[in-house]
CSV table of C-alpha atoms in Angstrom, one decimal:
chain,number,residue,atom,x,y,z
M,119,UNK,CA,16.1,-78.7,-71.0
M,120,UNK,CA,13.9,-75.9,-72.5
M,121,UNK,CA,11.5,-73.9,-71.0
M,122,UNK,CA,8.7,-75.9,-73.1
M,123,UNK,CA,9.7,-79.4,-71.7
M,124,UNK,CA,9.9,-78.0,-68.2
M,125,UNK,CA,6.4,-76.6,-68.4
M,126,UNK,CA,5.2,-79.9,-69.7
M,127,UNK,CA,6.7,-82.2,-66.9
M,128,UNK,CA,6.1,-79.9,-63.9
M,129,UNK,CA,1.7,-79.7,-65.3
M,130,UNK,CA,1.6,-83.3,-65.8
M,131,UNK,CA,3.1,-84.0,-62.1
M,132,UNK,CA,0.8,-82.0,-60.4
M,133,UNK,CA,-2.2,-83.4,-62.5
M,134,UNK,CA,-0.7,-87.0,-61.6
M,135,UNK,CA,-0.1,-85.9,-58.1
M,136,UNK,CA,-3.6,-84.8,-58.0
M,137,UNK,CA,-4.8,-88.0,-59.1
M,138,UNK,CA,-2.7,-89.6,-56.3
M,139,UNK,CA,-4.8,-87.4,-53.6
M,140,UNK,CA,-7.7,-87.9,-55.3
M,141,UNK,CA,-7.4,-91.3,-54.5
M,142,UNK,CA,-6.0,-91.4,-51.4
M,143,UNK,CA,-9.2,-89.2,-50.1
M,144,UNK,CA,-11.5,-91.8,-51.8
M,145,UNK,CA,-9.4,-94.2,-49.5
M,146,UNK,CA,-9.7,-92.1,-46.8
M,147,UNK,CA,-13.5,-91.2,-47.4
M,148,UNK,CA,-13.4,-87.7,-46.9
M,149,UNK,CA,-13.6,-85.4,-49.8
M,150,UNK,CA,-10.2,-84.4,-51.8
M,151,UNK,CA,-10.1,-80.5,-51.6
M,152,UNK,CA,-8.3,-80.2,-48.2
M,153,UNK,CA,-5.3,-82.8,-49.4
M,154,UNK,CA,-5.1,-80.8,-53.0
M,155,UNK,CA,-5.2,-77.6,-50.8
M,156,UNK,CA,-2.5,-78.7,-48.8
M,157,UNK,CA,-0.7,-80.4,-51.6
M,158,UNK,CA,-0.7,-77.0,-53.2
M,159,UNK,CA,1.0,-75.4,-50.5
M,160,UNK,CA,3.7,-78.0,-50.5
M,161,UNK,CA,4.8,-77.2,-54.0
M,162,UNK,CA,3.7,-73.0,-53.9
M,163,UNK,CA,5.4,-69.7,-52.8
M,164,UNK,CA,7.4,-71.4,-49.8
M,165,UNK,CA,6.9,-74.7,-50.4
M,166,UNK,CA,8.9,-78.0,-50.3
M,167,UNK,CA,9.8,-78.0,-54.2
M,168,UNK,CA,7.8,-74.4,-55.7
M,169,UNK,CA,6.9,-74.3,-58.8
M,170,UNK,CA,8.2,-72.3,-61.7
M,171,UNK,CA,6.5,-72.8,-64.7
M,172,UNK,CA,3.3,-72.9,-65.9
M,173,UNK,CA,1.9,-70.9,-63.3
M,174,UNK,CA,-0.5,-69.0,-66.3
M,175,UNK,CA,-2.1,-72.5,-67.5
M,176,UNK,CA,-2.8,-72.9,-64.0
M,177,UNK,CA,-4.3,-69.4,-63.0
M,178,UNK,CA,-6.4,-69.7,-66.3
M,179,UNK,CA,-7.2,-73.6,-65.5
M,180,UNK,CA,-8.6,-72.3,-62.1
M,181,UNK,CA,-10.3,-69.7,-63.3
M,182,UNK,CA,-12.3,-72.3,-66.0
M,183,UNK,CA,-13.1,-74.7,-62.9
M,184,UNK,CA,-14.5,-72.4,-61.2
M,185,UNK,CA,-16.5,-71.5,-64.6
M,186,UNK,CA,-17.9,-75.4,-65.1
M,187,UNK,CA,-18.7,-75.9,-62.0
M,188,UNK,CA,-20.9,-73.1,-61.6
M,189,UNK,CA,-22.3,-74.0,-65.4
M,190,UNK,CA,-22.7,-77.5,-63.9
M,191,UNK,CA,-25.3,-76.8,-61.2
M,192,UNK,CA,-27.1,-74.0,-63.7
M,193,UNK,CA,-27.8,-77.0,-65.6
M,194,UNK,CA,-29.3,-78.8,-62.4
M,195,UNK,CA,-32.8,-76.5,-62.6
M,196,UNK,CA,-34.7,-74.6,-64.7
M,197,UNK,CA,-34.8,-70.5,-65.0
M,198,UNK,CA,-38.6,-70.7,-63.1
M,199,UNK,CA,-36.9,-72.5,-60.1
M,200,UNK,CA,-34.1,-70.5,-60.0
M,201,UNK,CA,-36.7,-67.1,-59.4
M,202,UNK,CA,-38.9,-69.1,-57.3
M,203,UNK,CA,-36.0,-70.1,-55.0
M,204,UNK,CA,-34.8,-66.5,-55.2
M,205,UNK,CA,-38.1,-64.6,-54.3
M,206,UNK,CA,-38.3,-67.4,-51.3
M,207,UNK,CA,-34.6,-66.6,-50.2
M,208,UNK,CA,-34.7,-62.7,-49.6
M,209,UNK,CA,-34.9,-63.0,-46.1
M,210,UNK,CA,-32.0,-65.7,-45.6
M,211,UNK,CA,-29.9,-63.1,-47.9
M,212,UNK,CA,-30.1,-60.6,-45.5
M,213,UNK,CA,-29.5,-62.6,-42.7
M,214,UNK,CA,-26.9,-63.7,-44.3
M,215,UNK,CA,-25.2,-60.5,-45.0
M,216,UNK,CA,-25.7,-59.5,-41.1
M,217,UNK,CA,-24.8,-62.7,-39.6
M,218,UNK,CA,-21.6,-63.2,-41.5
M,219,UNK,CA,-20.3,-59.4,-42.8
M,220,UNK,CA,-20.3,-57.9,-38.9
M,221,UNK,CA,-17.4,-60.0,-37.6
M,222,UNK,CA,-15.6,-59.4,-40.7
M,223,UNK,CA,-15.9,-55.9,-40.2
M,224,UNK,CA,-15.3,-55.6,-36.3
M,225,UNK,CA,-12.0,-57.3,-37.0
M,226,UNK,CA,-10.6,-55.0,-38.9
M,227,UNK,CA,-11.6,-52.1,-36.7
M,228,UNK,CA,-10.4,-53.8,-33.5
M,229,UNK,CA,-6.8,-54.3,-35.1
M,230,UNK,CA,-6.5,-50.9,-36.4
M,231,UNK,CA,-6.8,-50.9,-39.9
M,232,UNK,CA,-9.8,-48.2,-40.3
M,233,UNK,CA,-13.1,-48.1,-42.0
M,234,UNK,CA,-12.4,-48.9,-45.3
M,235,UNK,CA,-10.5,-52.1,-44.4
M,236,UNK,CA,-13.6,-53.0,-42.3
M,237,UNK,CA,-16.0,-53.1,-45.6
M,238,UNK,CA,-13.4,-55.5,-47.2
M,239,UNK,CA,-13.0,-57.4,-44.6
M,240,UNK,CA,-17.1,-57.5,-44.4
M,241,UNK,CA,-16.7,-59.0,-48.1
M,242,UNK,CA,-14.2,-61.6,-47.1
M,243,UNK,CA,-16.3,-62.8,-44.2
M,244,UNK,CA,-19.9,-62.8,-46.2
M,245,UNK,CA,-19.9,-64.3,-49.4
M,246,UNK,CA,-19.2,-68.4,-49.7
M,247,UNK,CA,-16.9,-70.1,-52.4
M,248,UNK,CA,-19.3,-70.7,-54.8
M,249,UNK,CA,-16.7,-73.2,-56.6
M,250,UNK,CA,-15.8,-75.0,-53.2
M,251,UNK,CA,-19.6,-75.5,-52.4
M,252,UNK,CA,-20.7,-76.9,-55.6
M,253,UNK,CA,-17.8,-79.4,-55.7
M,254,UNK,CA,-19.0,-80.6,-52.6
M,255,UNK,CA,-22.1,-81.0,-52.8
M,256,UNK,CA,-20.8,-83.4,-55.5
M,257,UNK,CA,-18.4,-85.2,-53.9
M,258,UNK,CA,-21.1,-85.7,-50.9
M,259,UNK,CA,-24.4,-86.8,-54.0
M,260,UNK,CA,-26.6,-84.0,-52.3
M,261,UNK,CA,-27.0,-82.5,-55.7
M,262,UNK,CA,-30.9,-83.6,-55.8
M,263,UNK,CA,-31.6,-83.2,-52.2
M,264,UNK,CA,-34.5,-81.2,-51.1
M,265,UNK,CA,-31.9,-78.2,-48.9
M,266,UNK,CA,-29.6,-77.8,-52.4
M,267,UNK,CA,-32.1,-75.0,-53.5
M,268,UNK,CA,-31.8,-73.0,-50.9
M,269,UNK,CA,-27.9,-73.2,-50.4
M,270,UNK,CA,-27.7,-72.2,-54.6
M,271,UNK,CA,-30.6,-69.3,-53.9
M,272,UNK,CA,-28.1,-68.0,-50.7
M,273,UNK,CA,-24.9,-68.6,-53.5
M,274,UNK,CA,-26.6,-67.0,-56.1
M,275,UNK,CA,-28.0,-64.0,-53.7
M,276,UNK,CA,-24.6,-63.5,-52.6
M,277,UNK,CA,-23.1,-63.5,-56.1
M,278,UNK,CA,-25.2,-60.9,-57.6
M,279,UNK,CA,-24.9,-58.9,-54.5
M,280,UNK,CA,-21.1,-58.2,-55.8
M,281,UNK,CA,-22.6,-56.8,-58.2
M,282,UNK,CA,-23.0,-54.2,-56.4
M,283,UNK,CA,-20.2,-54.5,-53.4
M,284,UNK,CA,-17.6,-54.5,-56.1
M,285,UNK,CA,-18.2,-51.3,-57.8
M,286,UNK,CA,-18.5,-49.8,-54.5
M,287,UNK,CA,-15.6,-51.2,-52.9
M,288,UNK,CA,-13.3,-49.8,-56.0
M,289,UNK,CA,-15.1,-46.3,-56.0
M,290,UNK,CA,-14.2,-46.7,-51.8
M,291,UNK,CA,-10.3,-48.0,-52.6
M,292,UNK,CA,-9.3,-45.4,-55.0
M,293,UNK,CA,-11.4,-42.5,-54.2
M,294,UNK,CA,-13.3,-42.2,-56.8
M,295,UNK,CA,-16.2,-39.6,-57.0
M,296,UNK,CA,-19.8,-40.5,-56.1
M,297,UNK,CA,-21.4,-40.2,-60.0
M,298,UNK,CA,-18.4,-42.7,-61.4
M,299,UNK,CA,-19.7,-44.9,-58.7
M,300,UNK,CA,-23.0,-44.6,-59.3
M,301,UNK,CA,-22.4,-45.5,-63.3
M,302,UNK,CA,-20.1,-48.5,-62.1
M,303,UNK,CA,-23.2,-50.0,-60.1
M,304,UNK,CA,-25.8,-49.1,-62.8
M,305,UNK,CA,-23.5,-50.6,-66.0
M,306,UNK,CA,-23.5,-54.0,-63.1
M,307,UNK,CA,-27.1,-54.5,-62.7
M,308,UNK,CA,-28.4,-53.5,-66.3
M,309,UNK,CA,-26.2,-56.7,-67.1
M,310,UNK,CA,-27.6,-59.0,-64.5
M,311,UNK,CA,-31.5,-57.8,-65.6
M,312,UNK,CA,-30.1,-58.6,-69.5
M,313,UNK,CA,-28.7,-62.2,-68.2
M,314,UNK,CA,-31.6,-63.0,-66.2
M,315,UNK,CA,-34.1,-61.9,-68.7
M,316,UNK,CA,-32.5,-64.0,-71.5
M,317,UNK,CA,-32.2,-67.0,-69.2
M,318,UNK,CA,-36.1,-66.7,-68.3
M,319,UNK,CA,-37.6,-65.3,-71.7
M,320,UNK,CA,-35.1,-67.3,-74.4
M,321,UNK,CA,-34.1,-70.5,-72.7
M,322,UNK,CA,-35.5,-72.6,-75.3
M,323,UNK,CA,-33.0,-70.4,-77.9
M,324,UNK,CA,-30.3,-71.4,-76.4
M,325,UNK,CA,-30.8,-74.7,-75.9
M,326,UNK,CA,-31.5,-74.8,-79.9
M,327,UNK,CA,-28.0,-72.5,-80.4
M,328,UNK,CA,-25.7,-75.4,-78.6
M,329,UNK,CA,-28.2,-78.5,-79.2
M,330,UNK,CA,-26.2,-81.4,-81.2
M,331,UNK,CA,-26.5,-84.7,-81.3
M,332,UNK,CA,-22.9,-84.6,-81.7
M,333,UNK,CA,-21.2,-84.9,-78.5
M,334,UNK,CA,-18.2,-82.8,-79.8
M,335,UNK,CA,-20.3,-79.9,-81.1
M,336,UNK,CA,-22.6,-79.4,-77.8
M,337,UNK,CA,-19.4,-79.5,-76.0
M,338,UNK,CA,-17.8,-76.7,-77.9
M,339,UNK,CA,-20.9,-74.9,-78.3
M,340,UNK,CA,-21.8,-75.0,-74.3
M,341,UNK,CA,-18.4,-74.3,-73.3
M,342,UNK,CA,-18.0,-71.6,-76.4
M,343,UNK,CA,-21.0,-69.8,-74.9
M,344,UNK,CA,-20.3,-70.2,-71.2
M,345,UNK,CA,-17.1,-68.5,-71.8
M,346,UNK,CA,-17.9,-65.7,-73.3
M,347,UNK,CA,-20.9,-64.9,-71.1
M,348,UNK,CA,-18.5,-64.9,-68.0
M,349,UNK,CA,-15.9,-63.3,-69.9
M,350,UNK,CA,-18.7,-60.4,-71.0
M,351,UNK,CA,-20.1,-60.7,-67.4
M,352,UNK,CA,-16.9,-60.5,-65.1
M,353,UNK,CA,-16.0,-57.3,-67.5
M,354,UNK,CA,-19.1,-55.5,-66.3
M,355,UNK,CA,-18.0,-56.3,-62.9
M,356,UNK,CA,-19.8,-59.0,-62.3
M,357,UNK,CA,-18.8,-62.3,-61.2
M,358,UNK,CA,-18.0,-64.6,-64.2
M,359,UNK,CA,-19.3,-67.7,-61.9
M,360,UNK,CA,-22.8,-65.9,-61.5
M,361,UNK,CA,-22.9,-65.5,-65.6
M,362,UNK,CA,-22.0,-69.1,-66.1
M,363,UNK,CA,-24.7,-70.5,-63.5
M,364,UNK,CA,-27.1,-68.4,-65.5
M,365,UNK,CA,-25.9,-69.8,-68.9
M,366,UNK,CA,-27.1,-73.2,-67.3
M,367,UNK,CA,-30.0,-72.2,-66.3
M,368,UNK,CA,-30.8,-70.9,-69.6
M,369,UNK,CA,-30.1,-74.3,-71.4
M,370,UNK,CA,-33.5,-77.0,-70.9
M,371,UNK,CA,-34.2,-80.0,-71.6
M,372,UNK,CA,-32.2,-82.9,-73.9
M,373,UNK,CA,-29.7,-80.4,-74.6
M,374,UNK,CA,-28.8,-79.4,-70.3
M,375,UNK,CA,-29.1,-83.7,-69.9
M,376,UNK,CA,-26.5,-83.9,-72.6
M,377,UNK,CA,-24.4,-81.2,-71.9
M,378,UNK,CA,-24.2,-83.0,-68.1
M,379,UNK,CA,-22.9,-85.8,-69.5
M,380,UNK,CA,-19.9,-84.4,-71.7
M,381,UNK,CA,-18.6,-81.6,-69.4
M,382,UNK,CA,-18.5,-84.1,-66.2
M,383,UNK,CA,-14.7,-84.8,-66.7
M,384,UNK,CA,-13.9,-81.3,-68.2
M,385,UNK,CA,-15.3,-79.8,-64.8
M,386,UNK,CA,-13.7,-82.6,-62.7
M,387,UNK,CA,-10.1,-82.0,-64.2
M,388,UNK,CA,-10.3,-77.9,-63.9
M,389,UNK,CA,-12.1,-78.2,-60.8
M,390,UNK,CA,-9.1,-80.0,-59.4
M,391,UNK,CA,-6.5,-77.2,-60.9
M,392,UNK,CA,-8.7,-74.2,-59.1
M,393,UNK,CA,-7.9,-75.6,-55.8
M,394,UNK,CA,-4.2,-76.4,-56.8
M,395,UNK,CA,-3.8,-73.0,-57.7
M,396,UNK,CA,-5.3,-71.7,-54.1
M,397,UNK,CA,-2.4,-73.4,-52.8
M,398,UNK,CA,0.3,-72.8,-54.7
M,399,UNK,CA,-0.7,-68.9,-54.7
M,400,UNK,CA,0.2,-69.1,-50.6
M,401,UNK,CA,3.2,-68.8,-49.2
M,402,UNK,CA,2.9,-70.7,-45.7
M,403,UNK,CA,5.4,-68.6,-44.0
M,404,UNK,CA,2.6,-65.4,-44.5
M,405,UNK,CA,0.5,-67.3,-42.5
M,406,UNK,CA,1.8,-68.3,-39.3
M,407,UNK,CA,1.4,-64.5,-37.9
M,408,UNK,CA,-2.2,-64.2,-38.7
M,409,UNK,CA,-2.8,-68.4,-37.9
M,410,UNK,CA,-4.7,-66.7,-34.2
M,411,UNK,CA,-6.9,-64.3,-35.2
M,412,UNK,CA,-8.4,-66.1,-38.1
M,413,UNK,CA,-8.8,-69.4,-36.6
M,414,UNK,CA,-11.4,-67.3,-34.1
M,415,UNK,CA,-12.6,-65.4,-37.2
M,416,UNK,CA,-13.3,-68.7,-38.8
M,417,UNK,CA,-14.6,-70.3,-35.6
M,418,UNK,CA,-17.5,-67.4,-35.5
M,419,UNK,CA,-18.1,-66.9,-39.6
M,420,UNK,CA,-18.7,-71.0,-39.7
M,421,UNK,CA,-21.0,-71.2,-36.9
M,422,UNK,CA,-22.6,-67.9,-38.3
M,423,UNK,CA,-23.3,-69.5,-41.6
M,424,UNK,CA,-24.6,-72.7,-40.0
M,425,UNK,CA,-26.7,-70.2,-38.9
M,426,UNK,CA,-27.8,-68.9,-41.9
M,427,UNK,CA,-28.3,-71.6,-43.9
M,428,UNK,CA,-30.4,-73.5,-41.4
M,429,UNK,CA,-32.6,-70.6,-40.8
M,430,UNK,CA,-33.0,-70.5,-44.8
M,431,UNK,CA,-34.3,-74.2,-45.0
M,432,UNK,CA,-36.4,-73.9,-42.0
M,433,UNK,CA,-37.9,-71.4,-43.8
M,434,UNK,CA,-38.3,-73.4,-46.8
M,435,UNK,CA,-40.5,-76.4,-44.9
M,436,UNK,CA,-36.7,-78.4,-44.9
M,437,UNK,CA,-36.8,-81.3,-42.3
M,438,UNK,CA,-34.3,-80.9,-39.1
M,439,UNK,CA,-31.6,-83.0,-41.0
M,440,UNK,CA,-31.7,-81.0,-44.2
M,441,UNK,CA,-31.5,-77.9,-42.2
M,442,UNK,CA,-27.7,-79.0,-40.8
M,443,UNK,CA,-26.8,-80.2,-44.2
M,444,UNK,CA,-27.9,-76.5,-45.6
M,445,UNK,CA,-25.8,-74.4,-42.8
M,446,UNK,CA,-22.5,-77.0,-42.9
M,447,UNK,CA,-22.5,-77.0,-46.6
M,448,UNK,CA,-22.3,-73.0,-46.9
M,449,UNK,CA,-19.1,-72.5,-44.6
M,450,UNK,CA,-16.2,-72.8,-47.3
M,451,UNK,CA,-15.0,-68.8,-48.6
M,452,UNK,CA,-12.8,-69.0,-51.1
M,453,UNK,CA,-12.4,-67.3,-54.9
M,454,UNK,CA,-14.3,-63.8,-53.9
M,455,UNK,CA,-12.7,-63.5,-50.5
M,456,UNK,CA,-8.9,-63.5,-51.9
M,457,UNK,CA,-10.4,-61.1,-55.0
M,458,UNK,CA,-12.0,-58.9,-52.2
M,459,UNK,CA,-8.4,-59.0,-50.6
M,460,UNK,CA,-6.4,-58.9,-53.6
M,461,UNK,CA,-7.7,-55.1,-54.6
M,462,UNK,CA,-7.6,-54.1,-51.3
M,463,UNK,CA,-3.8,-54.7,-51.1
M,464,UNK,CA,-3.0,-53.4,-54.8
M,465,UNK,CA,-4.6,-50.0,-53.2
M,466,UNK,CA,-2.9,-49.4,-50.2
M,467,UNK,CA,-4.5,-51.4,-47.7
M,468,UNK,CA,-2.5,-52.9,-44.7
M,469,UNK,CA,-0.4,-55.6,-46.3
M,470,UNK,CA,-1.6,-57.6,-43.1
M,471,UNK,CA,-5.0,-57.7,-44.0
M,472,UNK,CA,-4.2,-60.2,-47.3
M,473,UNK,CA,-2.3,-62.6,-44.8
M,474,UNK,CA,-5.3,-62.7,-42.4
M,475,UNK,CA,-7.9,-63.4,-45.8
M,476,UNK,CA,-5.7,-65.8,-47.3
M,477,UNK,CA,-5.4,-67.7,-43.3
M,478,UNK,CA,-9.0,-67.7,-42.6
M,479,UNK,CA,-10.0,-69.0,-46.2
M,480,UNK,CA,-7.8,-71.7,-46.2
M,481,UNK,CA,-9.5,-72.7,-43.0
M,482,UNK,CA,-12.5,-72.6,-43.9
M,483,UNK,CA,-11.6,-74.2,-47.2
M,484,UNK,CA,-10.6,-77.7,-45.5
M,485,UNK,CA,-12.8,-77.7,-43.2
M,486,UNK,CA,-15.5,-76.5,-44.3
M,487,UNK,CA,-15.7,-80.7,-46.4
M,488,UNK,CA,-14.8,-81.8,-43.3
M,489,UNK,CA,-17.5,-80.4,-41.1
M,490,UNK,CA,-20.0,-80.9,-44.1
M,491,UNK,CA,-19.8,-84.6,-43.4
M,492,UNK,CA,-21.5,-84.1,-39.7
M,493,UNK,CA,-24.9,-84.3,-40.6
M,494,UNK,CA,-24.1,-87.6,-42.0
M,495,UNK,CA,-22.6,-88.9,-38.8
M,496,UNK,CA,-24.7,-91.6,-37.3
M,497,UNK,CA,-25.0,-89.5,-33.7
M,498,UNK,CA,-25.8,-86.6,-35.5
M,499,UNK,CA,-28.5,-88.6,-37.1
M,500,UNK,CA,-30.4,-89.7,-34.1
M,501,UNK,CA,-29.8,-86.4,-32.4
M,502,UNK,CA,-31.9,-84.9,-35.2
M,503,UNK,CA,-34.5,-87.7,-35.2
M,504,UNK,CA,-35.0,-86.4,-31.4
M,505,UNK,CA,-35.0,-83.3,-31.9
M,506,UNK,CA,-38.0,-83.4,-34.7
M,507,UNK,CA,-39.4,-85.8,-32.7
M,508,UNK,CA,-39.6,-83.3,-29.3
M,509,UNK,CA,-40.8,-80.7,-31.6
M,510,UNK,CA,-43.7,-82.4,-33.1
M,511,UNK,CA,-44.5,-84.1,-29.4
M,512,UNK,CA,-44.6,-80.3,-28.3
């Protein structure tokens, strides 16, 4: 059989065997990224039955999903919101960054691996899966709710921040000299100000560029666009999900309503390869030495980002229950974390340090859906109701 047939038979049987999870979580009730993260590992590096072929359409499919479903919540609010949720957020940012890069970092240094590992490992612990978080927050319908703002303002914070922890990181990996690192930084930020100033000053253009009544044409145009904004954004070392959130943002009106409604099952399908390919890209056996340290890693960076995110919302005038949902929803790491530890490897860094990432983000990857489901829990429910009730009695 050639190479072609192979590739064909081996794609369509993990998109059928996704379907088959998906299903069996909507069974189940829970959401399906832990099963098609597991899945994944069953047919990976290591697995059961590994995969040969068409490991490229995969790695590119994952790279789309995380793409759409970025694009996907841009499209959920306007450019205005986005800065008002922003300018409101600075605070929870930099809680964030202390609460959740300082047990990254003390890690590293308490198992030897010097001061350079502790900044990545700082990354790895900090910044949430931007792709893992938006999915759930549709699987759960929390979309609309009055806490998503100020989980996307903490994503988006965290996002740009690479802007700048990514050009510094490198300059830190390779040695580079302090005036190439200074450049890298600068080139990063002049292209979030141009993103963010045409997303606030020419929305309306861009919502006339892709507009069609034609559900074909918007599609092609959206996606065109969205493309090649992350393609030109991760090139100037920016994340590519931070320039398609923005290319949503910039498209208003019938045209964002629209664009919802075609892209829906394009997201859904490619969002379902990103966290295949999460899985297949581990090798289980890597694992089981670093299983200890980043279960307690992952114990301390959830409960730290519950943190966060329910001192954001309280900050925002969120009621008690909206406050859990905020802090639970922003525990998954994922795409940035295995980037973060992907460079670090390819310069030198203890080869332990990728086994320990790739651990803890798997954690915190199933069951970070899992745990996001506990402010929904009927107990959880009347504890809050007392708790809101004590606080207004007092």
């Amino acid at each position: 059989m050639d190479d072609g047939a192979i590739v064909l038979i081996e794609i369509g049987a993990l998109i059928l065997g996704i379907g088959l999870l998906s299903r069996l979580a909507a069974w189940l009730g829970i959401s399906p990224i832990p099963l098609i993260l597991i899945g994944g590992l069953a047919f990976g590096e290591g697995g059961l039955l590994p995969v040969t072929q068409g490991e490229e359409f995969i790695e590119i499919g994952a790279e789309i999903g995380v793409i759409l479903l970025l694009l996907m919540l841009g499209l959920e609010y306007t450019a205005q919101e986005l800065v008002g949720n922003l300018r409101v957020s600075k605070a929870a940012g930099l809680i964030d960054l202390l609460l959740n890069a300082i047990p990254g970092a003390l890690i590293a240094l308490l198992l030897g691996w010097g001061p350079v590992a502790a900044v990545v490992m700082a990354g790895i612990t900090w910044i949430s899966s931007s792709g893992v978080i938006a999915k759930m927050l549709q699987d759960l319908g929390r979309l609309t709710n009055r806490e998503t703002p100020v989980v996307l303002s903490i994503l988006v914070i965290e996002d740009l921040a690479m802007a700048f922890y990514l050009p510094v990181l490198t300059a830190l990996l390779i040695g580079m000299e302090l005036g190439a690192g200074v450049v890298s930084v600068a080139v990063a930020l002049a292209a979030v100000v141009l993103i963010l100033y045409v997303a606030l000053r020419h929305g309306r253009l861009v919502s006339k560029l892709v507009w069609s009544k034609d559900a074909d044409v918007l599609l092609l145009s959206v996606l065109g666009l969205t493309l090649l904004v992350a393609g030109l954004a991760a090139g100037a070392n920016i994340s590519s999900a931070v320039g398609a959130f923005l290319v949503g943002i910039a498209i208003s009106g019938p045209a964002a309503k629209h664009a919802q409604r075609v892209l829906t099952p394009l997201r859904d399908l490619f969002a379902a390869v990103f966290f295949l390919f999460f899985g297949l890209s581990t090798d289980p056996a890597d694992l089981v030495p670093m299983l200890a340290p980043a279960l307690l890693l992952a114990t301390v960076t959830m409960g730290t980002k519950v943190l966060t995110g329910y001192l954001a919302a309280r900050r925002a005038g969120i009621a008690e229950p909206g406050r859990w949902r905020a802090g639970f929803a922003l525990t998954p790491r994922g795409e940035f974390s295995i980037v973060i530890a992907g460079l670090a490897v390819a310069a030198g860094v203890d080869r332990s340090l990728a086994a320990l990432a790739t651990a803890y983000v798997l954690i915190t990857m199933v069951s970070g859906p899992l745990l996001a489901r506990i402010p929904d829990a009927q107990r959880f429910k009347a504890m809050t109701k007392r708790i809101q009730a004590n606080r207004r009695a007092s």
